CSV table of C-alpha atoms in Angstrom, one decimal:
chain,number,residue,atom,x,y,z
A,506,UNK,CA,47.7,-54.5,-10.9
A,507,UNK,CA,44.3,-53.4,-12.4
A,508,UNK,CA,42.9,-50.1,-11.5
A,509,UNK,CA,39.1,-50.9,-11.6
A,510,UNK,CA,37.8,-47.9,-9.5
A,511,UNK,CA,34.6,-49.8,-8.9
A,512,UNK,CA,33.9,-48.5,-5.4
A,513,UNK,CA,33.1,-45.0,-6.4
A,514,UNK,CA,34.2,-43.2,-9.5
A,515,UNK,CA,33.8,-39.7,-8.2
A,516,UNK,CA,37.1,-38.0,-7.5
A,517,UNK,CA,37.0,-36.9,-3.9
A,518,UNK,CA,38.6,-33.4,-4.4
A,519,UNK,CA,38.9,-31.2,-1.3
A,520,UNK,CA,35.7,-29.2,-0.9
A,521,UNK,CA,34.1,-30.9,-3.9
A,522,UNK,CA,30.4,-31.7,-3.2
A,523,UNK,CA,29.2,-35.4,-3.6
A,524,UNK,CA,26.0,-36.0,-5.6
A,525,UNK,CA,23.0,-35.8,-3.5
A,526,UNK,CA,20.4,-38.7,-3.5
A,527,UNK,CA,18.4,-39.0,-6.6
A,528,UNK,CA,14.6,-39.0,-6.1
A,529,UNK,CA,13.1,-39.6,-9.5
A,530,UNK,CA,9.7,-38.6,-10.8
A,531,UNK,CA,9.9,-39.3,-14.6
A,532,UNK,CA,12.0,-41.6,-16.9
A,533,UNK,CA,11.4,-41.4,-20.6
A,534,UNK,CA,12.8,-42.2,-24.0
A,535,UNK,CA,12.5,-39.8,-27.0
A,536,UNK,CA,13.1,-41.1,-30.5
A,537,UNK,CA,14.3,-38.8,-33.3
A,538,UNK,CA,15.2,-39.5,-37.0
A,539,UNK,CA,16.8,-37.0,-39.3
A,540,UNK,CA,17.0,-37.6,-43.2
A,541,UNK,CA,20.3,-37.2,-44.8
A,542,UNK,CA,21.1,-36.7,-48.5
A,543,UNK,CA,24.1,-39.0,-48.5
A,544,UNK,CA,23.9,-42.4,-46.8
A,545,UNK,CA,26.6,-43.3,-44.3
A,546,UNK,CA,28.7,-46.3,-45.5
A,547,UNK,CA,30.4,-48.9,-43.4
A,548,UNK,CA,31.8,-52.2,-44.6
A,549,UNK,CA,28.9,-54.0,-42.9
A,550,UNK,CA,25.9,-51.7,-43.7
A,551,UNK,CA,24.5,-48.4,-44.7
A,552,UNK,CA,22.6,-45.8,-42.7
A,553,UNK,CA,20.0,-44.2,-44.7
A,554,UNK,CA,19.0,-41.7,-42.0
A,555,UNK,CA,20.5,-40.5,-38.7
A,556,UNK,CA,18.5,-41.9,-35.6
A,557,UNK,CA,18.9,-40.9,-31.9
A,558,UNK,CA,17.3,-42.2,-28.7
A,559,UNK,CA,17.5,-39.6,-26.0
A,560,UNK,CA,16.9,-40.5,-22.3
A,561,UNK,CA,15.2,-37.8,-20.2
A,562,UNK,CA,15.2,-38.2,-16.5
A,563,UNK,CA,13.4,-35.7,-14.1
A,564,UNK,CA,13.6,-35.7,-10.4
A,565,UNK,CA,11.1,-34.6,-7.9
A,566,UNK,CA,12.4,-31.1,-7.8
A,567,UNK,CA,11.9,-30.7,-11.5
A,568,UNK,CA,15.7,-30.9,-12.5
A,569,UNK,CA,16.4,-32.8,-15.7
A,570,UNK,CA,19.3,-35.0,-16.8
A,571,UNK,CA,19.8,-36.1,-20.4
A,572,UNK,CA,21.4,-39.3,-21.9
A,573,UNK,CA,21.5,-41.0,-25.1
A,574,UNK,CA,21.3,-44.7,-26.2
A,575,UNK,CA,23.4,-46.0,-29.1
A,576,UNK,CA,20.9,-47.0,-31.9
A,577,UNK,CA,22.6,-46.8,-35.3
A,578,UNK,CA,21.9,-50.4,-36.3
A,579,UNK,CA,19.7,-52.2,-37.4
A,580,UNK,CA,17.6,-49.5,-39.2
A,581,UNK,CA,14.6,-50.3,-37.0
A,582,UNK,CA,16.6,-50.2,-33.7
A,583,UNK,CA,15.9,-46.7,-32.3
A,584,UNK,CA,12.2,-47.4,-31.7
A,585,UNK,CA,12.9,-50.7,-30.1
A,586,UNK,CA,15.6,-49.5,-27.8
A,587,UNK,CA,13.2,-46.7,-26.6
A,588,UNK,CA,10.6,-49.4,-25.8
A,589,UNK,CA,13.2,-51.4,-23.8
A,590,UNK,CA,14.1,-48.3,-21.8
A,591,UNK,CA,10.4,-47.6,-21.1
A,592,UNK,CA,9.4,-51.2,-20.3
A,593,UNK,CA,12.5,-52.6,-18.6
A,594,UNK,CA,14.7,-49.8,-17.3
A,595,UNK,CA,12.3,-47.0,-16.2
A,596,UNK,CA,10.2,-49.1,-13.8
A,597,UNK,CA,13.3,-50.2,-11.9
A,598,UNK,CA,14.6,-46.7,-11.7
A,599,UNK,CA,11.3,-45.4,-10.3
A,600,UNK,CA,11.1,-48.0,-7.6
A,601,UNK,CA,13.4,-46.3,-5.1
A,602,UNK,CA,15.6,-43.4,-4.4
A,603,UNK,CA,19.3,-43.7,-5.3
A,604,UNK,CA,22.3,-42.7,-3.3
A,605,UNK,CA,24.4,-42.5,-6.4
A,606,UNK,CA,24.1,-43.1,-10.1
A,607,UNK,CA,26.6,-45.9,-9.9
A,608,UNK,CA,24.3,-47.7,-7.5
A,609,UNK,CA,21.5,-47.6,-10.1
A,610,UNK,CA,23.8,-48.8,-12.8
A,611,UNK,CA,24.9,-51.8,-10.8
A,612,UNK,CA,21.4,-52.7,-9.7
A,613,UNK,CA,19.9,-52.4,-13.3
A,614,UNK,CA,22.8,-54.5,-14.6
A,615,UNK,CA,22.0,-57.3,-12.1
A,616,UNK,CA,18.3,-57.2,-12.4
A,617,UNK,CA,18.2,-57.2,-16.2
A,618,UNK,CA,21.1,-59.7,-16.7
A,619,UNK,CA,18.8,-62.8,-16.9
A,620,UNK,CA,16.2,-61.0,-19.0
A,621,UNK,CA,18.9,-60.1,-21.5
A,622,UNK,CA,20.0,-63.6,-21.8
A,623,UNK,CA,16.4,-64.9,-22.1
A,624,UNK,CA,15.5,-62.4,-24.8
A,625,UNK,CA,18.6,-62.9,-26.7
A,626,UNK,CA,19.3,-59.2,-26.3
A,627,UNK,CA,22.0,-58.6,-23.6
A,628,UNK,CA,23.4,-55.8,-25.8
A,629,UNK,CA,20.1,-54.0,-26.1
A,630,UNK,CA,19.6,-54.1,-22.4
A,631,UNK,CA,23.1,-52.8,-21.8
A,632,UNK,CA,22.6,-50.0,-24.3
A,633,UNK,CA,19.4,-48.9,-22.5
A,634,UNK,CA,21.1,-49.0,-19.1
A,635,UNK,CA,24.0,-47.0,-20.5
A,636,UNK,CA,21.8,-44.2,-21.8
A,637,UNK,CA,20.0,-44.0,-18.4
A,638,UNK,CA,23.4,-43.9,-16.6
A,639,UNK,CA,24.5,-40.9,-18.7
A,640,UNK,CA,21.3,-39.0,-17.8
A,641,UNK,CA,21.7,-39.9,-14.1
A,642,UNK,CA,25.2,-38.5,-14.2
A,643,UNK,CA,24.1,-35.4,-15.8
A,644,UNK,CA,21.4,-35.0,-13.3
A,645,UNK,CA,23.6,-35.7,-10.3
A,646,UNK,CA,26.2,-33.1,-11.6
A,647,UNK,CA,23.5,-30.5,-12.2
A,648,UNK,CA,22.3,-31.1,-8.7
A,649,UNK,CA,25.8,-30.6,-7.4
A,650,UNK,CA,26.2,-27.5,-9.4
A,651,UNK,CA,29.4,-28.8,-11.1
A,652,UNK,CA,30.5,-29.6,-14.7
A,653,UNK,CA,30.4,-33.5,-15.1
A,654,UNK,CA,34.0,-33.6,-16.2
A,655,UNK,CA,35.0,-31.9,-13.0
A,656,UNK,CA,32.8,-33.9,-10.7
A,657,UNK,CA,34.2,-37.2,-12.1
A,658,UNK,CA,37.8,-36.1,-12.9
A,659,UNK,CA,40.9,-36.2,-10.8
A,660,UNK,CA,42.5,-33.2,-9.4
A,661,UNK,CA,44.5,-32.3,-12.6
A,662,UNK,CA,41.6,-33.0,-15.0
A,663,UNK,CA,41.6,-30.6,-17.9
A,664,UNK,CA,38.6,-29.3,-19.8
A,665,UNK,CA,40.7,-29.3,-23.2
A,666,UNK,CA,39.9,-32.5,-25.0
A,667,UNK,CA,41.7,-33.5,-28.4
A,668,UNK,CA,39.4,-34.6,-31.0
A,669,UNK,CA,39.5,-36.5,-34.4
A,670,UNK,CA,37.2,-36.3,-37.4
A,671,UNK,CA,35.9,-39.8,-37.9
A,672,UNK,CA,33.7,-41.7,-40.5
A,673,UNK,CA,35.5,-40.3,-43.6
A,674,UNK,CA,33.7,-42.4,-46.3
A,675,UNK,CA,35.2,-44.5,-49.1
A,676,UNK,CA,33.6,-42.0,-51.6
A,677,UNK,CA,35.7,-38.9,-52.1
A,678,UNK,CA,37.0,-38.8,-48.5
A,679,UNK,CA,39.4,-36.1,-49.1
A,680,UNK,CA,36.6,-33.7,-49.7
A,681,UNK,CA,35.1,-34.4,-46.3
A,682,UNK,CA,38.5,-34.3,-44.8
A,683,UNK,CA,39.2,-30.9,-46.2
A,684,UNK,CA,36.0,-29.5,-44.8
A,685,UNK,CA,36.6,-31.0,-41.3
A,686,UNK,CA,40.2,-29.5,-41.3
A,687,UNK,CA,38.7,-26.1,-42.1
A,688,UNK,CA,36.4,-26.6,-39.0
A,689,UNK,CA,39.5,-27.1,-36.8
A,690,UNK,CA,40.2,-30.7,-36.8
A,691,UNK,CA,43.8,-31.9,-36.9
A,692,UNK,CA,43.4,-35.8,-36.8
A,693,UNK,CA,41.2,-38.0,-39.1
A,694,UNK,CA,39.9,-41.5,-39.5
A,695,UNK,CA,39.2,-43.3,-42.8
A,696,UNK,CA,36.6,-46.1,-43.3
A,697,UNK,CA,38.3,-49.0,-45.1
A,698,UNK,CA,37.1,-52.5,-46.1
A,699,UNK,CA,35.9,-51.6,-49.6
A,700,UNK,CA,38.4,-53.5,-51.6
A,701,UNK,CA,42.2,-53.3,-51.6
A,702,UNK,CA,42.7,-50.7,-54.5
A,703,UNK,CA,39.9,-48.4,-53.3
A,704,UNK,CA,41.2,-48.4,-49.8
A,705,UNK,CA,44.8,-47.7,-50.8
A,706,UNK,CA,43.8,-45.0,-53.2
A,707,UNK,CA,41.8,-43.2,-50.5
A,708,UNK,CA,44.7,-43.4,-48.1
A,709,UNK,CA,47.0,-42.0,-50.8
A,710,UNK,CA,44.6,-39.1,-51.5
A,711,UNK,CA,44.3,-38.3,-47.7
A,712,UNK,CA,48.0,-38.3,-47.2
A,713,UNK,CA,48.4,-36.0,-50.1
A,714,UNK,CA,45.9,-33.7,-48.7
A,715,UNK,CA,46.8,-33.8,-44.9
A,716,UNK,CA,50.6,-34.3,-45.2
A,717,UNK,CA,52.8,-36.9,-43.7
A,718,UNK,CA,52.6,-35.8,-40.1
A,719,UNK,CA,48.8,-35.5,-39.6
A,720,UNK,CA,47.4,-38.3,-37.3
A,721,UNK,CA,45.5,-40.6,-39.7
A,722,UNK,CA,43.7,-43.7,-38.5
A,723,UNK,CA,41.9,-46.4,-40.3
A,724,UNK,CA,38.7,-48.4,-39.4
A,725,UNK,CA,37.8,-51.6,-41.1
A,726,UNK,CA,34.6,-52.3,-39.2
A,727,UNK,CA,35.4,-55.9,-38.8
A,728,UNK,CA,35.7,-56.4,-42.7
A,729,UNK,CA,38.6,-58.9,-42.8
A,730,UNK,CA,39.6,-62.4,-41.9
A,731,UNK,CA,42.9,-62.5,-39.9
A,732,UNK,CA,44.9,-63.4,-43.0
A,733,UNK,CA,43.4,-60.6,-45.0
A,734,UNK,CA,44.0,-58.2,-42.0
A,735,UNK,CA,47.7,-59.1,-42.1
A,736,UNK,CA,48.0,-58.6,-45.8
A,737,UNK,CA,46.2,-55.3,-45.7
A,738,UNK,CA,48.2,-54.1,-42.8
A,739,UNK,CA,51.3,-54.4,-44.8
A,740,UNK,CA,49.8,-52.5,-47.7
A,741,UNK,CA,48.5,-49.7,-45.3
A,742,UNK,CA,51.7,-49.4,-43.5
A,743,UNK,CA,53.3,-47.2,-46.1
A,744,UNK,CA,50.8,-44.4,-45.1
A,745,UNK,CA,51.7,-44.6,-41.5
A,746,UNK,CA,48.3,-44.9,-39.9
A,747,UNK,CA,48.2,-44.2,-36.2
A,748,UNK,CA,46.1,-47.3,-35.6
A,749,UNK,CA,44.1,-50.1,-37.3
A,750,UNK,CA,40.6,-50.4,-35.8
A,751,UNK,CA,38.5,-53.6,-35.8
A,752,UNK,CA,40.2,-55.3,-38.8
A,753,UNK,CA,38.6,-58.7,-37.8
A,754,UNK,CA,35.4,-59.8,-36.1
A,755,UNK,CA,35.1,-58.2,-32.8
A,756,UNK,CA,34.1,-61.4,-31.1
A,757,UNK,CA,37.3,-63.2,-32.3
A,758,UNK,CA,39.0,-64.9,-29.4
A,759,UNK,CA,41.6,-63.0,-27.4
A,760,UNK,CA,44.1,-65.6,-28.8
A,761,UNK,CA,43.3,-64.6,-32.3
A,762,UNK,CA,43.6,-60.9,-31.5
A,763,UNK,CA,47.0,-61.5,-29.8
A,764,UNK,CA,48.2,-63.5,-32.8
A,765,UNK,CA,47.2,-60.7,-35.1
A,766,UNK,CA,49.0,-58.0,-32.9
A,767,UNK,CA,52.1,-60.2,-33.2
A,768,UNK,CA,51.8,-60.6,-37.0
A,769,UNK,CA,51.4,-56.9,-37.9
A,770,UNK,CA,53.2,-53.8,-37.3
A,771,UNK,CA,50.3,-51.4,-36.8
A,772,UNK,CA,48.8,-50.6,-33.5
A,773,UNK,CA,45.4,-52.4,-33.0
A,774,UNK,CA,42.2,-50.5,-31.7
A,775,UNK,CA,38.9,-51.9,-30.4
A,776,UNK,CA,36.3,-51.5,-27.8
A,777,UNK,CA,33.0,-50.2,-29.3
A,778,UNK,CA,31.7,-53.8,-29.5
A,779,UNK,CA,33.0,-54.9,-26.1
A,780,UNK,CA,30.6,-55.2,-23.2
A,781,UNK,CA,31.4,-55.6,-19.5
A,782,UNK,CA,34.2,-54.8,-17.2
A,783,UNK,CA,35.6,-58.3,-17.3
A,784,UNK,CA,35.9,-58.2,-21.2
A,785,UNK,CA,37.6,-54.8,-21.1
A,786,UNK,CA,40.1,-56.0,-18.3
A,787,UNK,CA,40.9,-59.1,-20.4
A,788,UNK,CA,41.5,-57.0,-23.5
A,789,UNK,CA,43.7,-54.5,-21.7
A,790,UNK,CA,45.7,-57.3,-20.0
A,791,UNK,CA,46.1,-59.2,-23.3
A,792,UNK,CA,48.5,-56.6,-24.7
A,793,UNK,CA,46.7,-57.0,-28.2
A,794,UNK,CA,45.3,-53.5,-28.1
A,795,UNK,CA,47.2,-50.2,-28.1
A,796,UNK,CA,44.0,-48.2,-28.1
A,797,UNK,CA,40.8,-48.9,-26.1
A,798,UNK,CA,37.5,-47.4,-27.3
A,799,UNK,CA,34.4,-48.1,-25.3
A,800,UNK,CA,31.2,-46.5,-26.4
A,801,UNK,CA,29.4,-45.0,-23.3
A,802,UNK,CA,26.0,-45.2,-25.0
A,803,UNK,CA,26.5,-48.9,-26.0
A,804,UNK,CA,27.7,-50.2,-22.6
A,805,UNK,CA,28.5,-48.7,-19.3
A,806,UNK,CA,27.7,-45.0,-19.5
A,807,UNK,CA,30.0,-43.2,-17.2
A,808,UNK,CA,29.8,-45.8,-14.3
A,809,UNK,CA,31.2,-48.5,-16.5
A,810,UNK,CA,33.5,-46.7,-18.9
A,811,UNK,CA,35.3,-44.3,-16.6
A,812,UNK,CA,36.9,-47.3,-14.6
A,813,UNK,CA,37.8,-48.8,-18.0
A,814,UNK,CA,39.5,-45.5,-19.0
A,815,UNK,CA,41.5,-45.5,-15.8
A,816,UNK,CA,42.5,-49.1,-16.2
A,817,UNK,CA,43.5,-48.7,-19.8
A,818,UNK,CA,45.7,-45.5,-18.9
A,819,UNK,CA,47.2,-47.2,-16.0
A,820,UNK,CA,48.5,-49.9,-18.3
A,821,UNK,CA,49.9,-47.5,-20.9
A,822,UNK,CA,47.0,-47.7,-23.4
A,823,UNK,CA,45.4,-44.9,-25.4
A,824,UNK,CA,41.8,-44.2,-24.3
A,825,UNK,CA,39.7,-42.9,-27.2
A,826,UNK,CA,36.0,-43.2,-26.5
A,827,UNK,CA,33.9,-44.3,-29.5
A,828,UNK,CA,30.8,-42.3,-30.5
A,829,UNK,CA,28.9,-41.9,-33.9
A,830,UNK,CA,25.5,-40.7,-32.8
A,831,UNK,CA,23.6,-37.6,-31.7
A,832,UNK,CA,24.9,-34.6,-29.8
A,833,UNK,CA,24.2,-35.6,-26.2
A,834,UNK,CA,26.3,-38.8,-26.6
A,835,UNK,CA,28.9,-36.7,-28.2
A,836,UNK,CA,29.2,-34.2,-25.4
A,837,UNK,CA,29.0,-37.0,-22.9
A,838,UNK,CA,31.9,-38.5,-24.6
A,839,UNK,CA,33.9,-35.4,-24.4
A,840,UNK,CA,33.1,-35.2,-20.6
A,841,UNK,CA,34.2,-38.8,-20.2
A,842,UNK,CA,37.5,-38.1,-22.0
A,843,UNK,CA,38.1,-35.0,-19.9
A,844,UNK,CA,37.5,-36.9,-16.6
A,845,UNK,CA,39.8,-39.7,-17.7
A,846,UNK,CA,42.6,-37.5,-18.9
A,847,UNK,CA,45.7,-38.9,-20.4
A,848,UNK,CA,46.6,-39.4,-24.0
A,849,UNK,CA,44.0,-40.0,-26.8
A,850,UNK,CA,41.1,-38.4,-28.6
A,851,UNK,CA,37.4,-38.1,-28.6
A,852,UNK,CA,35.7,-39.3,-31.7
A,853,UNK,CA,33.5,-37.0,-33.8
A,854,UNK,CA,31.6,-38.2,-36.8
A,855,UNK,CA,32.4,-36.1,-40.0
A,856,UNK,CA,29.2,-37.0,-41.8
A,857,UNK,CA,26.3,-34.5,-41.9
A,858,UNK,CA,23.9,-35.2,-38.9
A,859,UNK,CA,21.4,-32.5,-37.7
A,860,UNK,CA,20.9,-34.5,-34.4
A,861,UNK,CA,24.6,-34.1,-33.6
A,862,UNK,CA,24.6,-30.3,-34.2
A,863,UNK,CA,21.2,-29.5,-32.7
A,864,UNK,CA,20.8,-31.9,-29.7
A,865,UNK,CA,23.5,-30.5,-27.5
A,866,UNK,CA,23.4,-26.8,-27.2
A,867,UNK,CA,25.7,-25.0,-26.7
A,868,UNK,CA,28.4,-27.3,-27.9
A,869,UNK,CA,31.9,-26.5,-26.7
A,870,UNK,CA,34.2,-24.6,-29.0
A,871,UNK,CA,36.6,-26.7,-31.4
A,872,UNK,CA,39.9,-24.9,-31.8
A,873,UNK,CA,43.1,-26.4,-33.2
A,874,UNK,CA,42.0,-29.9,-32.9
A,875,UNK,CA,40.5,-29.8,-29.5
A,876,UNK,CA,37.3,-29.0,-27.6
A,877,UNK,CA,37.3,-26.9,-24.4
A,878,UNK,CA,34.4,-27.7,-22.0
A,879,UNK,CA,32.7,-25.0,-20.2
A,880,UNK,CA,32.0,-24.7,-16.4
A,881,UNK,CA,28.3,-25.2,-17.0
A,882,UNK,CA,26.7,-27.7,-14.6
A,883,UNK,CA,26.2,-31.3,-15.7
A,884,UNK,CA,27.0,-31.8,-19.4
A,885,UNK,CA,26.8,-28.1,-19.8
A,886,UNK,CA,24.3,-28.5,-22.7
A,887,UNK,CA,20.7,-29.8,-23.3
A,888,UNK,CA,18.5,-30.3,-26.3
A,889,UNK,CA,15.9,-27.6,-27.3
A,890,UNK,CA,13.1,-29.9,-28.3
A,891,UNK,CA,11.2,-27.2,-30.2
A,892,UNK,CA,14.2,-26.9,-32.6
A,893,UNK,CA,14.2,-30.7,-33.3
A,894,UNK,CA,10.4,-31.2,-33.3
A,895,UNK,CA,10.3,-32.1,-36.9
A,896,UNK,CA,12.5,-35.2,-36.3
A,897,UNK,CA,10.4,-36.7,-33.5
A,898,UNK,CA,9.1,-40.1,-34.1
A,899,UNK,CA,6.5,-42.3,-32.2
A,900,UNK,CA,7.6,-45.4,-30.5
A,901,UNK,CA,4.7,-46.5,-28.4
């Protein structure tokens, strides 16, 4: 039995207001790029700056909702995604009033499906729709005067959300881990896929720093073939990682993922590169993945990802939303995890990024490894564009 939650993802709590119809006046994308001293390394590429594409949606009463579109790769992707939002998504959103954000998400997905195929960019279309969905839900919750996690969550939803420090690089990861531990993180994830000896040495240094009991995950970013993944999993096992993330190409067949899961002892994690409810349902039902990790700015927003979360949890999987972008996407991920509940973490990039710390203010407090969301309406945070003005980039 799958728990899709496709009819309406809002929890009907006694006395809880439903979102009022959305009458939109303006839909726009805002591109920002922040320089960084140290490039961010992955096994497949390097980020030389930190980009963000915000979605700003204003209704006819002047209320504003904020979203964010995933745009880390390729290096020129932020400006392109902003143009896709402006040329493909915004005109449809402005055509009519919307009873509910999920109605808009479903119609946008249908209307832009063929265009995504024809242009060879179904992922880009999905990302632009996802950012708009986040903004629509923020707007709907602000109109309802409720925190978004509360509007979407079940009766027992909690504002306290465990988090882990992600993106520990292959160069002196113990230094960054120590800094993140001092900030209050208690769980960590290392980037691997940079050579056997380097990966193992980094795991050893982190275990020496963090101790044997600290949750420590590894992310290969699709670096290995299945035989390499099996061999590396055996070498990594001595460090007791909580999961092994995307060790092989994300588009490997489900049969390949199932074979890998049977061949290794480590729990497998994936989801940031999955797209569509059917793909997630197949992944959950396959039994190959212990951890499901959709990225709400890459596909689905809240309308798509919350049903995935509930289905994953129903089937006994960990739900840990993926995010390595700016602050709006991060706080949206925290709300998503709070609304979903259940075991798991929200992901927080460890690498310096002004657009993570400045775009969503105020950020909730992190104490003893967890964020606690406030009772502010919507996402409870919004960007101060004057503060980030130096990072604005043209995209017209």
